[in-house]
Short mmCIF file of C-alpha atoms and ligand atoms in Angstrom, two decimals:
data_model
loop_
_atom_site.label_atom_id
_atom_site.label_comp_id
_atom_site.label_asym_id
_atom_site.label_seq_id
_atom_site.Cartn_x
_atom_site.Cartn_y
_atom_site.Cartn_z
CA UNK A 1 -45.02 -0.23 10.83
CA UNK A 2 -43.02 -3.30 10.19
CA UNK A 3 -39.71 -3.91 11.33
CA UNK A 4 -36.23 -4.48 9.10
CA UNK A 5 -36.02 -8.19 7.90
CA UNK A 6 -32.86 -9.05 10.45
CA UNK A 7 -30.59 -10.13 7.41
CA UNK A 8 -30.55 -6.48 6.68
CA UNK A 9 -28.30 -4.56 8.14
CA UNK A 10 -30.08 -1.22 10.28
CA UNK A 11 -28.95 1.14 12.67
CA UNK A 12 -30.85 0.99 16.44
CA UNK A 13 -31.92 4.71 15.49
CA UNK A 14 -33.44 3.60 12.22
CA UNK A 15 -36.99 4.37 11.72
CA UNK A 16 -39.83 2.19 11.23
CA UNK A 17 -41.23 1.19 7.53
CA UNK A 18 -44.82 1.62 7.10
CA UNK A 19 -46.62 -1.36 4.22
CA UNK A 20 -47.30 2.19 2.04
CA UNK A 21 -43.98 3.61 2.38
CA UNK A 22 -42.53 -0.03 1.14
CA UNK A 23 -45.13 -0.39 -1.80
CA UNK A 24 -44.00 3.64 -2.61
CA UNK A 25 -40.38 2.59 -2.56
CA UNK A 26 -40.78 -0.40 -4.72
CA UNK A 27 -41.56 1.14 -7.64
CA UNK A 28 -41.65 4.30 -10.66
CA UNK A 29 -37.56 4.01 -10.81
CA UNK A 30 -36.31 4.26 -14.19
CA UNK A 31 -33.11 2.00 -15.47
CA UNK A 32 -29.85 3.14 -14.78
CA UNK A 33 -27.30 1.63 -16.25
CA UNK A 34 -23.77 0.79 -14.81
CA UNK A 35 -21.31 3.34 -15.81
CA UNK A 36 -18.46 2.53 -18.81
CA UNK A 37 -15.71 1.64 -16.96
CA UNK A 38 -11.72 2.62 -17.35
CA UNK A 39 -10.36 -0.67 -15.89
CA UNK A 40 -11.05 -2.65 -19.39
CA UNK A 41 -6.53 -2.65 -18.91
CA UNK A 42 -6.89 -4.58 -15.15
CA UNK A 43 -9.16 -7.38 -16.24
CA UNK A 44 -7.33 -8.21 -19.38
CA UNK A 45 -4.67 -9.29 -16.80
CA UNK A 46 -6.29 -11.38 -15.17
CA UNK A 47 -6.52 -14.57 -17.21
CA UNK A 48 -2.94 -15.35 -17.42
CA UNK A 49 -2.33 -14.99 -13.75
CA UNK A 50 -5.73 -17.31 -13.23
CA UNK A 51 -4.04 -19.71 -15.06
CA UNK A 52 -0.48 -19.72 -13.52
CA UNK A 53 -2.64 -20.46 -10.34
CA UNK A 54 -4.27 -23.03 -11.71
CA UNK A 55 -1.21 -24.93 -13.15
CA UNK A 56 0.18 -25.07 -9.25
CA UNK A 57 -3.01 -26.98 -7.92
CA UNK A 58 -4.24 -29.42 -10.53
CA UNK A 59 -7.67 -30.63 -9.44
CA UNK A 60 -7.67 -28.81 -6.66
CA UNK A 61 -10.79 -26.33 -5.65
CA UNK A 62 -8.99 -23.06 -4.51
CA UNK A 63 -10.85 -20.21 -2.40
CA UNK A 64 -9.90 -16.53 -2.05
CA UNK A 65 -11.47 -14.18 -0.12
CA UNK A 66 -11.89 -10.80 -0.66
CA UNK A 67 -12.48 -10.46 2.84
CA UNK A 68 -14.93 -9.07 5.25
CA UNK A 69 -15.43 -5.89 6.60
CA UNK A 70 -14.30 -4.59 9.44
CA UNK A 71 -16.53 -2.75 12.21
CA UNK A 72 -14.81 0.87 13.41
CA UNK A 73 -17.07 2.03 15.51
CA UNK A 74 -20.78 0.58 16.62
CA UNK A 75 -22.13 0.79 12.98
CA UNK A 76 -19.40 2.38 10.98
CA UNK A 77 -16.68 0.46 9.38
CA UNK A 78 -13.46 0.71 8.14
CA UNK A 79 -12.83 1.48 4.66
CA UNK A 80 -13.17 -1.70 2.70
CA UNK A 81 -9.76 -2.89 0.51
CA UNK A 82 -9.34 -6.35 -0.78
CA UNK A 83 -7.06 -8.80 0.01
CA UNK A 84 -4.21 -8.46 -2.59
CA UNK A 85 -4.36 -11.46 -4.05
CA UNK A 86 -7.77 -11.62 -4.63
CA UNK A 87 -7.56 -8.37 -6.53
CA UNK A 88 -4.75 -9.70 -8.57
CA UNK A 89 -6.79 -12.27 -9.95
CA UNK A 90 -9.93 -10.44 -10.81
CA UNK A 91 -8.88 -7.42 -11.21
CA UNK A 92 -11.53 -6.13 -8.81
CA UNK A 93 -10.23 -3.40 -6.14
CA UNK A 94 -13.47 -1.13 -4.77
CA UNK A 95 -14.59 -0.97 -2.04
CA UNK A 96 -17.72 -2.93 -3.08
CA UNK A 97 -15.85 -5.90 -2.61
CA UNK A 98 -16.22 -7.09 1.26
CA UNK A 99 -17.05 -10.55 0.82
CA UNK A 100 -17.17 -11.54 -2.01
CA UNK A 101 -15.11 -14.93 -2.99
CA UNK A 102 -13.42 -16.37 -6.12
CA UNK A 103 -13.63 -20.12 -6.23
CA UNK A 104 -11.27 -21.70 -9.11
CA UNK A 105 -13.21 -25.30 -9.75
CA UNK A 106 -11.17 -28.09 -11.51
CA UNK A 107 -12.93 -28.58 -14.82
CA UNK A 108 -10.74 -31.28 -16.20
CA UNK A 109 -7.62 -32.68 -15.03
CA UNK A 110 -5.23 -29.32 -15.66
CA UNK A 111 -7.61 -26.59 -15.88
CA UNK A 112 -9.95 -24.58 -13.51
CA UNK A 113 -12.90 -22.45 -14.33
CA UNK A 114 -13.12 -19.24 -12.11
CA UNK A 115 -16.63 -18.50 -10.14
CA UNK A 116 -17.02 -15.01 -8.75
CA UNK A 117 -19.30 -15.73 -5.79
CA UNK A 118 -20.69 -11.52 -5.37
CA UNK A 119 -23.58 -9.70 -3.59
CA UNK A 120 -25.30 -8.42 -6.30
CA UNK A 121 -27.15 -5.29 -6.87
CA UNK A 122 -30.28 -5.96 -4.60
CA UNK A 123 -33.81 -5.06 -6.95
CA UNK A 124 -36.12 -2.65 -6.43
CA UNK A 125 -39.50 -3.96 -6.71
CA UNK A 126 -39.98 -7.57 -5.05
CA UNK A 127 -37.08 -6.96 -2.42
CA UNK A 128 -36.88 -6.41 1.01
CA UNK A 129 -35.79 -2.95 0.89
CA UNK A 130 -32.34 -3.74 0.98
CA UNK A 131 -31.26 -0.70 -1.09
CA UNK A 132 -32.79 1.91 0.99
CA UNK A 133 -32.61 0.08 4.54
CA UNK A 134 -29.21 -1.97 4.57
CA UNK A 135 -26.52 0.55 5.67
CA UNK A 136 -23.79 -1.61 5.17
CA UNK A 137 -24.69 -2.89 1.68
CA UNK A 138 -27.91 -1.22 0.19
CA UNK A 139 -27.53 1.25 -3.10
CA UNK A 140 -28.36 4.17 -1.82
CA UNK A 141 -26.20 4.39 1.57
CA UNK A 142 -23.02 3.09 -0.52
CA UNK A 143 -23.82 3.30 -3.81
CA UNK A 144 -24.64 0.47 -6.80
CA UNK A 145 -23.22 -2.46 -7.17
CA UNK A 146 -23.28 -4.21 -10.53
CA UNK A 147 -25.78 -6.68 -11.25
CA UNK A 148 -24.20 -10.49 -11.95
CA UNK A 149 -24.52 -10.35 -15.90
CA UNK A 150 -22.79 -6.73 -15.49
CA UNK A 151 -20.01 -8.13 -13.25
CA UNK A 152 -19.63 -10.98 -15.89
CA UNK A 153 -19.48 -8.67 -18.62
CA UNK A 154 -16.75 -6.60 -16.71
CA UNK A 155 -14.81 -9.00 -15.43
CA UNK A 156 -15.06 -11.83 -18.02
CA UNK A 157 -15.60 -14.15 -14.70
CA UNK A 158 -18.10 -16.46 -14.67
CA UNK A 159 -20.42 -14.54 -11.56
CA UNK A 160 -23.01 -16.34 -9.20
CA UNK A 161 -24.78 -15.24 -6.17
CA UNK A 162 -23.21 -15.01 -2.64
CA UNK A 163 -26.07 -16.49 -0.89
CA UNK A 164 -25.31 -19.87 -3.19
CA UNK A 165 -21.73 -20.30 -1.97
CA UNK A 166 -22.54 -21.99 1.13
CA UNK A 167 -19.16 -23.39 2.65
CA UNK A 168 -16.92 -24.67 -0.35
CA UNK A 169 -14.28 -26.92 0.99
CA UNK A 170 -10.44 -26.89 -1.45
CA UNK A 171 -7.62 -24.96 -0.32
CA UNK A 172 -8.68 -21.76 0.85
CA UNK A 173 -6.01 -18.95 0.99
CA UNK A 174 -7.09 -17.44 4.13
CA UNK A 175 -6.03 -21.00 6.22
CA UNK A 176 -3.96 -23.01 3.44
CA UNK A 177 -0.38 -21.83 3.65
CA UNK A 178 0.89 -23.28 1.03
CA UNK A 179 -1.86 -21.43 -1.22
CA UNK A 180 -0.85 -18.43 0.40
CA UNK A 181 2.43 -18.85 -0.26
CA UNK A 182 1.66 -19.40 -4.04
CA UNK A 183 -0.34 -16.37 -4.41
CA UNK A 184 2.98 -14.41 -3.23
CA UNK A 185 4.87 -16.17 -5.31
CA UNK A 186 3.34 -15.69 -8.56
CA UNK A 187 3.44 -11.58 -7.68
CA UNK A 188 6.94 -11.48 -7.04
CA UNK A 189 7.62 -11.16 -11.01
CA UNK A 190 5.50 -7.71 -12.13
CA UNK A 191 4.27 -7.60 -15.64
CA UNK A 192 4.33 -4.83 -17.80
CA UNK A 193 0.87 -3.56 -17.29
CA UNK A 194 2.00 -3.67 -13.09
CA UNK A 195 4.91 -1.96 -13.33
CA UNK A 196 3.30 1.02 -14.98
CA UNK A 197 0.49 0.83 -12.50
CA UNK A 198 3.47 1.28 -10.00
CA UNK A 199 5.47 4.14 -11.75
CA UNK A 200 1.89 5.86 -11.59
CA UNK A 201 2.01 5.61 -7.28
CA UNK A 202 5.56 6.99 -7.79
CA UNK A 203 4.94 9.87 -9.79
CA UNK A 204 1.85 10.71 -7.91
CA UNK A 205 4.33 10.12 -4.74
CA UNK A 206 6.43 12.75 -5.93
CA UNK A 207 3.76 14.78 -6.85
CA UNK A 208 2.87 14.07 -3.20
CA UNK A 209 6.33 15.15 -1.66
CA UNK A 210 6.50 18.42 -3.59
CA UNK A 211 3.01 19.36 -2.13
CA UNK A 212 4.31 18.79 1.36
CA UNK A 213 7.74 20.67 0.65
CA UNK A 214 5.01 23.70 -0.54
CA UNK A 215 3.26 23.73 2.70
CA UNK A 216 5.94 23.37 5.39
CA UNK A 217 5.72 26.85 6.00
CA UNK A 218 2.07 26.34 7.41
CA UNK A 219 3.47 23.30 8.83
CA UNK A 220 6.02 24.75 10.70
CA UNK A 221 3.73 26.94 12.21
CA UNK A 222 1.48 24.23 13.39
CA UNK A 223 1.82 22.46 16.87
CA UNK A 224 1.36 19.82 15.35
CA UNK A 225 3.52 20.01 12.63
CA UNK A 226 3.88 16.27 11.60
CA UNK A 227 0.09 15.31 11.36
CA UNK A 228 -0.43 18.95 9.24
CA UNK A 229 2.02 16.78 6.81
CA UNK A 230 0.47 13.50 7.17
CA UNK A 231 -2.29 15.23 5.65
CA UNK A 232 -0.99 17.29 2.61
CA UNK A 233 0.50 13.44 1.55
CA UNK A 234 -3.23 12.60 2.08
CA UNK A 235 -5.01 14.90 -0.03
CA UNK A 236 -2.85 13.86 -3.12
CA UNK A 237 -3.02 10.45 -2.05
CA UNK A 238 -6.65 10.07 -1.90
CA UNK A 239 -6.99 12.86 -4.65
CA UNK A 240 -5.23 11.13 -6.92
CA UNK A 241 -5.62 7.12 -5.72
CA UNK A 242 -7.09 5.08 -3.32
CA UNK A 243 -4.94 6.48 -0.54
CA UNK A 244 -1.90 5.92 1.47
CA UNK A 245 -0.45 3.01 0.72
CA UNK A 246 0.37 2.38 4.19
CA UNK A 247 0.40 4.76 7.26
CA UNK A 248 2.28 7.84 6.28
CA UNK A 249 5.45 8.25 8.55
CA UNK A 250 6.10 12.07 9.20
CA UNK A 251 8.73 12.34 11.58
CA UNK A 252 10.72 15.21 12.75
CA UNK A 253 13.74 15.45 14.41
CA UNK A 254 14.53 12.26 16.84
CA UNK A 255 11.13 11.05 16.10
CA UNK A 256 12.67 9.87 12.59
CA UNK A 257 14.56 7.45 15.21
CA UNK A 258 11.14 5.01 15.00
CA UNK A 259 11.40 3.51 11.79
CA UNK A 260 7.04 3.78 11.93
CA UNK A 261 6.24 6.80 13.69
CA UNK A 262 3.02 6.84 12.80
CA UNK A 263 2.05 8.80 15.60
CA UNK A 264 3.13 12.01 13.57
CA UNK A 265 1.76 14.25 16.11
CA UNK A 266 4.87 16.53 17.00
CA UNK A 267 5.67 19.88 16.03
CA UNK A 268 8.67 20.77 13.42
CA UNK A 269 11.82 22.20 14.90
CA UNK A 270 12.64 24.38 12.27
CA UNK A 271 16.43 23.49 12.79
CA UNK A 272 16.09 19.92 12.39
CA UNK A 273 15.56 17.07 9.87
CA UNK A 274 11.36 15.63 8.57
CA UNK A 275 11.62 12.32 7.75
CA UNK A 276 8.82 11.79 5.26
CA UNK A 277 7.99 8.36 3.95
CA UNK A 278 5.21 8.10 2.21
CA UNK A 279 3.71 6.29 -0.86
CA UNK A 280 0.74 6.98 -2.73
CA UNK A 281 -1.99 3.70 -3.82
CA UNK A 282 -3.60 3.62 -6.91
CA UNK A 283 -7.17 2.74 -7.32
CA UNK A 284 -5.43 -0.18 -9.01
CA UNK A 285 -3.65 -0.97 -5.43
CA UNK A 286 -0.13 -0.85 -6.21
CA UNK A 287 1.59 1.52 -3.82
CA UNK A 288 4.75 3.72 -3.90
CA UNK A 289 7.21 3.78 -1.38
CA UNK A 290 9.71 6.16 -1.01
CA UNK A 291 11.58 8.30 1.86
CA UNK A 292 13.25 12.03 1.66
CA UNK A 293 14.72 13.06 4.80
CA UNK A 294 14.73 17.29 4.34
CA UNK A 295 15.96 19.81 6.57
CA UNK A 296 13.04 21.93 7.48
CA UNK A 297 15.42 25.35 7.42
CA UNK A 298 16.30 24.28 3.77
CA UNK A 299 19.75 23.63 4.45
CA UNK A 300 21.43 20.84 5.76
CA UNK A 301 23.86 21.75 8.72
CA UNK A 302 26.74 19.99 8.67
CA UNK A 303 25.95 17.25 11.32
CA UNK A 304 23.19 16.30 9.11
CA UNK A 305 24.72 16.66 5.81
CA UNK A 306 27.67 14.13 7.44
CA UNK A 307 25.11 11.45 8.21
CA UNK A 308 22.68 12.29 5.14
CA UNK A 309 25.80 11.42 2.87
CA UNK A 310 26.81 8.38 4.50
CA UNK A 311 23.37 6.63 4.26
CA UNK A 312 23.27 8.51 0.30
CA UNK A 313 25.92 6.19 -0.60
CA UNK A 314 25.01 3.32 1.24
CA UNK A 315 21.83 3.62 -1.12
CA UNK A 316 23.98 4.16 -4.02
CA UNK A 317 25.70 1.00 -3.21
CA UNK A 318 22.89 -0.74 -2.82
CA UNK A 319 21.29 0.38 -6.04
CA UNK A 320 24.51 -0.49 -7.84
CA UNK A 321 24.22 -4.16 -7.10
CA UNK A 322 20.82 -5.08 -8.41
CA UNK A 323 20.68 -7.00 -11.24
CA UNK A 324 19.13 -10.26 -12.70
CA UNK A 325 20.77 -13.31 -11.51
CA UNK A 326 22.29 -10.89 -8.28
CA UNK A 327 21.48 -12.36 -4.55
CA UNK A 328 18.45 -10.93 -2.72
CA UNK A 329 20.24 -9.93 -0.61
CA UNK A 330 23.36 -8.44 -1.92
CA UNK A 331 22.39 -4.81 -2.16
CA UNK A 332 21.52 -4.81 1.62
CA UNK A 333 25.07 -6.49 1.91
CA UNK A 334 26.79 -3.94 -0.06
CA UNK A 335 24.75 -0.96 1.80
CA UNK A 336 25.44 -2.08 5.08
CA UNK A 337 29.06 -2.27 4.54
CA UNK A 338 28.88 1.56 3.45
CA UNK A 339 27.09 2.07 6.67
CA UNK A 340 29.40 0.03 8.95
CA UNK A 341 32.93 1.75 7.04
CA UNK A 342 31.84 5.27 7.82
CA UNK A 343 30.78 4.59 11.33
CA UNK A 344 34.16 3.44 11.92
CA UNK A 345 35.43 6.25 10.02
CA UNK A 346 33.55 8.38 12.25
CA UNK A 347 34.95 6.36 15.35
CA UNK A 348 31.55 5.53 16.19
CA UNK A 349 32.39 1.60 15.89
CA UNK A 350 35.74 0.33 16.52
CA UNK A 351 36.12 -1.63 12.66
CA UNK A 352 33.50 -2.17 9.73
CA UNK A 353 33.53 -6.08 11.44
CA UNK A 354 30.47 -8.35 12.62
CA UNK A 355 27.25 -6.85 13.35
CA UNK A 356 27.33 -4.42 15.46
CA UNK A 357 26.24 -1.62 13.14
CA UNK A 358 23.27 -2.63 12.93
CA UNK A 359 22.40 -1.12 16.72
CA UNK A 360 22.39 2.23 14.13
CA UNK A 361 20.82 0.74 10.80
CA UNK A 362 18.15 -1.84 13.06
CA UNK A 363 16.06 -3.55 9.82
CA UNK A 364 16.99 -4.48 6.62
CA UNK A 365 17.13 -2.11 3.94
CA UNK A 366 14.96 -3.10 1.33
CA UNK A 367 11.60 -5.34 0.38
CA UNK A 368 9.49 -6.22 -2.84
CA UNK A 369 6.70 -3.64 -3.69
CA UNK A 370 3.60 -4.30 -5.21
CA UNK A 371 -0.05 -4.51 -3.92
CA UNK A 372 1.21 -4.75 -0.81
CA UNK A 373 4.19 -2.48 0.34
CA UNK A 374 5.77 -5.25 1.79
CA UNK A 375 5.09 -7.07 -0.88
CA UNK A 376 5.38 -10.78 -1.84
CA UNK A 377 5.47 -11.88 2.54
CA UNK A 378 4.57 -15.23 2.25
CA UNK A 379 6.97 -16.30 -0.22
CA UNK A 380 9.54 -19.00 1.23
CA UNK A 381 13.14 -17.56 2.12
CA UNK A 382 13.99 -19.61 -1.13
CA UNK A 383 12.57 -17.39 -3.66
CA UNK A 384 12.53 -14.51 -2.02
CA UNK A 385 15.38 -13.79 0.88
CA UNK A 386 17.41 -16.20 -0.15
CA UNK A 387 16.22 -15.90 -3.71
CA UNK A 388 18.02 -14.53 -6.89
CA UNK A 389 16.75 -11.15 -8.30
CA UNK A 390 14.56 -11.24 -11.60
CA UNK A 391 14.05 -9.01 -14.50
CA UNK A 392 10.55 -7.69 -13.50
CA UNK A 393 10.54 -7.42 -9.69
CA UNK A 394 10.14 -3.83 -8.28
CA UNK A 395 11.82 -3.47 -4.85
CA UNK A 396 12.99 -0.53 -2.48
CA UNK A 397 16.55 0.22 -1.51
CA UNK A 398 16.09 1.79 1.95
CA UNK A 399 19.25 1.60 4.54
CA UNK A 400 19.22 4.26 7.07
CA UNK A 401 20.69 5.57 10.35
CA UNK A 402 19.07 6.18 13.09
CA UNK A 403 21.13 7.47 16.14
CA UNK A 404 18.61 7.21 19.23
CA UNK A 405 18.68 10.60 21.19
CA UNK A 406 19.48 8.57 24.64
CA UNK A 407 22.29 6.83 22.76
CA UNK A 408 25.53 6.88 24.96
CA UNK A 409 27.64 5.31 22.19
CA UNK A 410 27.41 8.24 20.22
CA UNK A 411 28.83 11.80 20.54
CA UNK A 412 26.53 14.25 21.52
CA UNK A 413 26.12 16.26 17.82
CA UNK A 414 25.12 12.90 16.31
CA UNK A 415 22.33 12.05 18.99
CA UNK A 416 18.70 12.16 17.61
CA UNK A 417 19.26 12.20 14.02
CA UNK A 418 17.54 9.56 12.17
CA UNK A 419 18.20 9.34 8.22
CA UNK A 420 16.57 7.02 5.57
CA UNK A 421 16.52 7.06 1.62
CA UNK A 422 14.63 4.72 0.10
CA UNK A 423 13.51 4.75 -3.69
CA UNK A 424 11.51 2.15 -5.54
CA UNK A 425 13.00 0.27 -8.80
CA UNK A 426 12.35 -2.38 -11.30
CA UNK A 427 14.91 -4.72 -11.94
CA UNK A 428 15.69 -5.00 -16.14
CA UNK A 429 18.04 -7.06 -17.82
CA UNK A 430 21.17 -5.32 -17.12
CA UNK A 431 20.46 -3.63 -13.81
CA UNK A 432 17.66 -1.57 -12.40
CA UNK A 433 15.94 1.40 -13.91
CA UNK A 434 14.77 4.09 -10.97
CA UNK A 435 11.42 4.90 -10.71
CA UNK A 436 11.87 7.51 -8.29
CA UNK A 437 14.55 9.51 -9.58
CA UNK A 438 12.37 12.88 -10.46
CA UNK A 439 12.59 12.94 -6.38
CA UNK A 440 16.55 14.50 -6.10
CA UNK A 441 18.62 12.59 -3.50
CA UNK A 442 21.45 14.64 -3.48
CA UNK A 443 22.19 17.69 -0.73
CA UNK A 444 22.55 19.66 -3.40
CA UNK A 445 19.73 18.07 -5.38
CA UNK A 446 17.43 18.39 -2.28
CA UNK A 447 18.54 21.71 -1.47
CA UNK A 448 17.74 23.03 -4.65
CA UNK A 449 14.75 21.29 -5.17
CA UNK A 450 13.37 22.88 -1.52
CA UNK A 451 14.33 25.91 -2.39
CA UNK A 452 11.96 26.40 -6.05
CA UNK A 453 9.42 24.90 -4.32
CA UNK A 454 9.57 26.88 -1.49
CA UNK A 455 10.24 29.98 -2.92
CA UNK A 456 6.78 29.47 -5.19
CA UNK A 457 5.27 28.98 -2.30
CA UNK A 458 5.67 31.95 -1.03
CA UNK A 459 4.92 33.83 -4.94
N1 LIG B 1 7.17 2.42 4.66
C1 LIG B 1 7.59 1.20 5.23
C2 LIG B 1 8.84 0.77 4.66
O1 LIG B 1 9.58 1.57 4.18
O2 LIG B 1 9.13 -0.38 4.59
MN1 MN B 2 10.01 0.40 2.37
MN1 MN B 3 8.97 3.37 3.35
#
């Protein structure tokens, strides 16, 4: 019996190898080719972007990591997913990915020729064994990986081995900030091929919602309510995409209070409000984002309907003042003064003056969307915050109330009511087109909506 080589990654309840049982392994496997792929669309991408990099650092090696995976449990990690950027500029998003590096190498004064440093498919005969024994990497605990000249012929990147990367010194975006920077940057305009990537996370979003609107009878009977819709939103997630594109937030009642309760592990009053914000990931990686805040008896009361409506048209406010050319941050302006009129209406706040709404309302009410949800982060304040919108950026509109149960400022019938709406859109030349709106954000619209779904449902 001989041991595992210790570059291979075994378990400490693997067995042993015997010298036959290596020789049998090695050999009598017949070809099998890479399957066609569908992502021909996300590579063709990719060269433009590489370039736009490559015009910001003339002569200038640049690194970016896929990154590494991360251990769960003793020998069980996390689900592998790239660092955004890196799949931006290959076009690469599996799982297959953990670390594996793109290197852009000056070839010339203004250009840069892109290396894919990958681990490639390890062989059969001549090996070490490394796709039966390696748990973390080998073929048949994971599945194939593509041999370089496949990769190449995928990717149309020039691909070398891993093992000959050694420690490249340039700008590398995991420590270089202002690379980092650049790589949000350059994502903060989608083009055409992203923004339908992103209308398909919506409309498998909504497809997503009206699952979980289906099965809140089984939910409501559920002690755990909130997790029983965590996972419905799952199922079509993963069914569909790669997943969540960030923790699913199912919150009922004051829960909905936490802007991330991510806990979801109450049960649903039936009297109260689910605050549902979920967004579905493609295998692409672009994620929806959107919030409906339902009443789990199918009707609004009218406490909820008051404060439902007053966050409504804060959104609708908000909505109404994107445009090319408009402030950044104008439509959280023009949602929070909504917010901040009715609270005084409602004598909540003395005047619609200063800040003070915003012990109610807590975080802004919107962010760029994209491969990240919170897209675009290390973009300076300049373009971005402080920035002017652009025909081609996809953003939420998200204000929201959220009146803490303990809350001595408020009257009692308002306490523990937490309301967002957030929908995602794409700014165009004279506005912003909704990619959401098959979701209804009405009381009406909502009530109606609940109602078909729910009386299916039940057949
Ligand atoms: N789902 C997180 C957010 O809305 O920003
Ligand atoms: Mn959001
Ligand atoms: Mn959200």
């Amino acid at each position: 019996m001989t041991d595992a080589p210790s570059h291979l990654n075994t378990g400490s309840h693997d067995l042993a190898v015997s010298p036959e049982l290596s020789r049998f392994m090695a050999g009598d496997w017949a070809p099998s080719p890479l399957p066609a792929s569908d992502r021909v669309a996300a590579y063709a991408v990719t060269p433009a972007r590489r370039a736009r990099l490559s015009a910001l650092f003339p002569g200038e090696r640049l690194v970016v990591r896929a990154g590494e995976l991360k251990v769960r449990t003793n020998d069980c990690d996390h689900r592998f997913r790239p660092y955004s950027a890196y799949a931006w500029l290959t076009g690469l998003t599996g799982e297959d990915q953990a670390g594996h590096v793109l290197v852009m190498e000056p070839s010339g004064p203004h250009a840069h020729e892109a290396v894919l440093y990958l681990r490639p498919r390890s062989p059969r005969a001549d090996g070490d064994g490394a796709f039966y024994r390696d748990r973390r990497y080998g073929e048949f605990w994971i599945g194939r990986r593509p041999e370089l000249a496949e990769a190449e012929r995928l990717t149309g990147i020039r691909c070398a081995p891993l093992d000959a990367l050694g420690s490249p010194t340039g700008r590398d975006a995991a420590s270089d900030p202002e690379l980092a920077t650049a790589l949000s940057e350059l994502r903060l305009v989608k083009d055409a091929w992203e923004v339908g990537q992103l209308q398909q996370a919506v409309d498998h979003t909504v497809a997503g919602f009206e699952d979980v609107v289906r099965a809140l009878p089984r939910a409501l009977a559920h002690p755990r309510g909130e997790r029983w819709i965590e996972g419905v939103f799952g199922l079509r997630a993963r069914a569909e995409g790669n997943g969540t594109g960030y923790e699913t937030i199912a919150a009922s009642g004051a829960h909905a209070c936490a802007l991330h309760w991510i806990r979801n592990d109450g049960r649903l009053n039936g009297d109260e409000l689910l605050l549902l914000d979920a967004g579905v990931e493609t295998d692409t990686l672009y994620t929806a984002d959107i919030t409906r805040t339902l009443p789990l008896s199918g009707r609004f009361s009218p406490v909820q309907r008051q404060v439902y409506e007053l966050v409504l048209a804060a959104q609708e406010a908000g909505m109404a003042a994107l445009r090319p050319g408009a402030s950044f941050r104008d439509f959280h302006r023009a949602g929070m003064r909504v917010i901040a009129e009715g609270l005084a209406d409602w004598g909540v706040l003395k005047d619609a003056e200063g800040d003070l709404h915003r012990r109610y309302t807590l975080c802004s009410s919107g962010h760029m969307l994209g491969l990240d949800v919170h897209d675009c982060g290390k973009a300076r304040a300049q373009s971005y915050l402080d920035g002017i919108l652009e025909v081609g950026q996809v953003l939420t509109v998200e204000p929201g109330l959220y009146l803490q149960p303990d809350d001595e400022t408020l009257p009692a019938e308002l306490r523990g009511i937490g309301v967002r709406v957030e929908d995602d859109l794409v700014v165009t030349a004279d506005g912003a087109r909704l990619m959401s709106g098959a979701l209804p954000r009405t009381v009406d619209g909502i009530e109606e909506w609940m109602g078909g779904l729910l009386d299916a449902a039940r057949g």
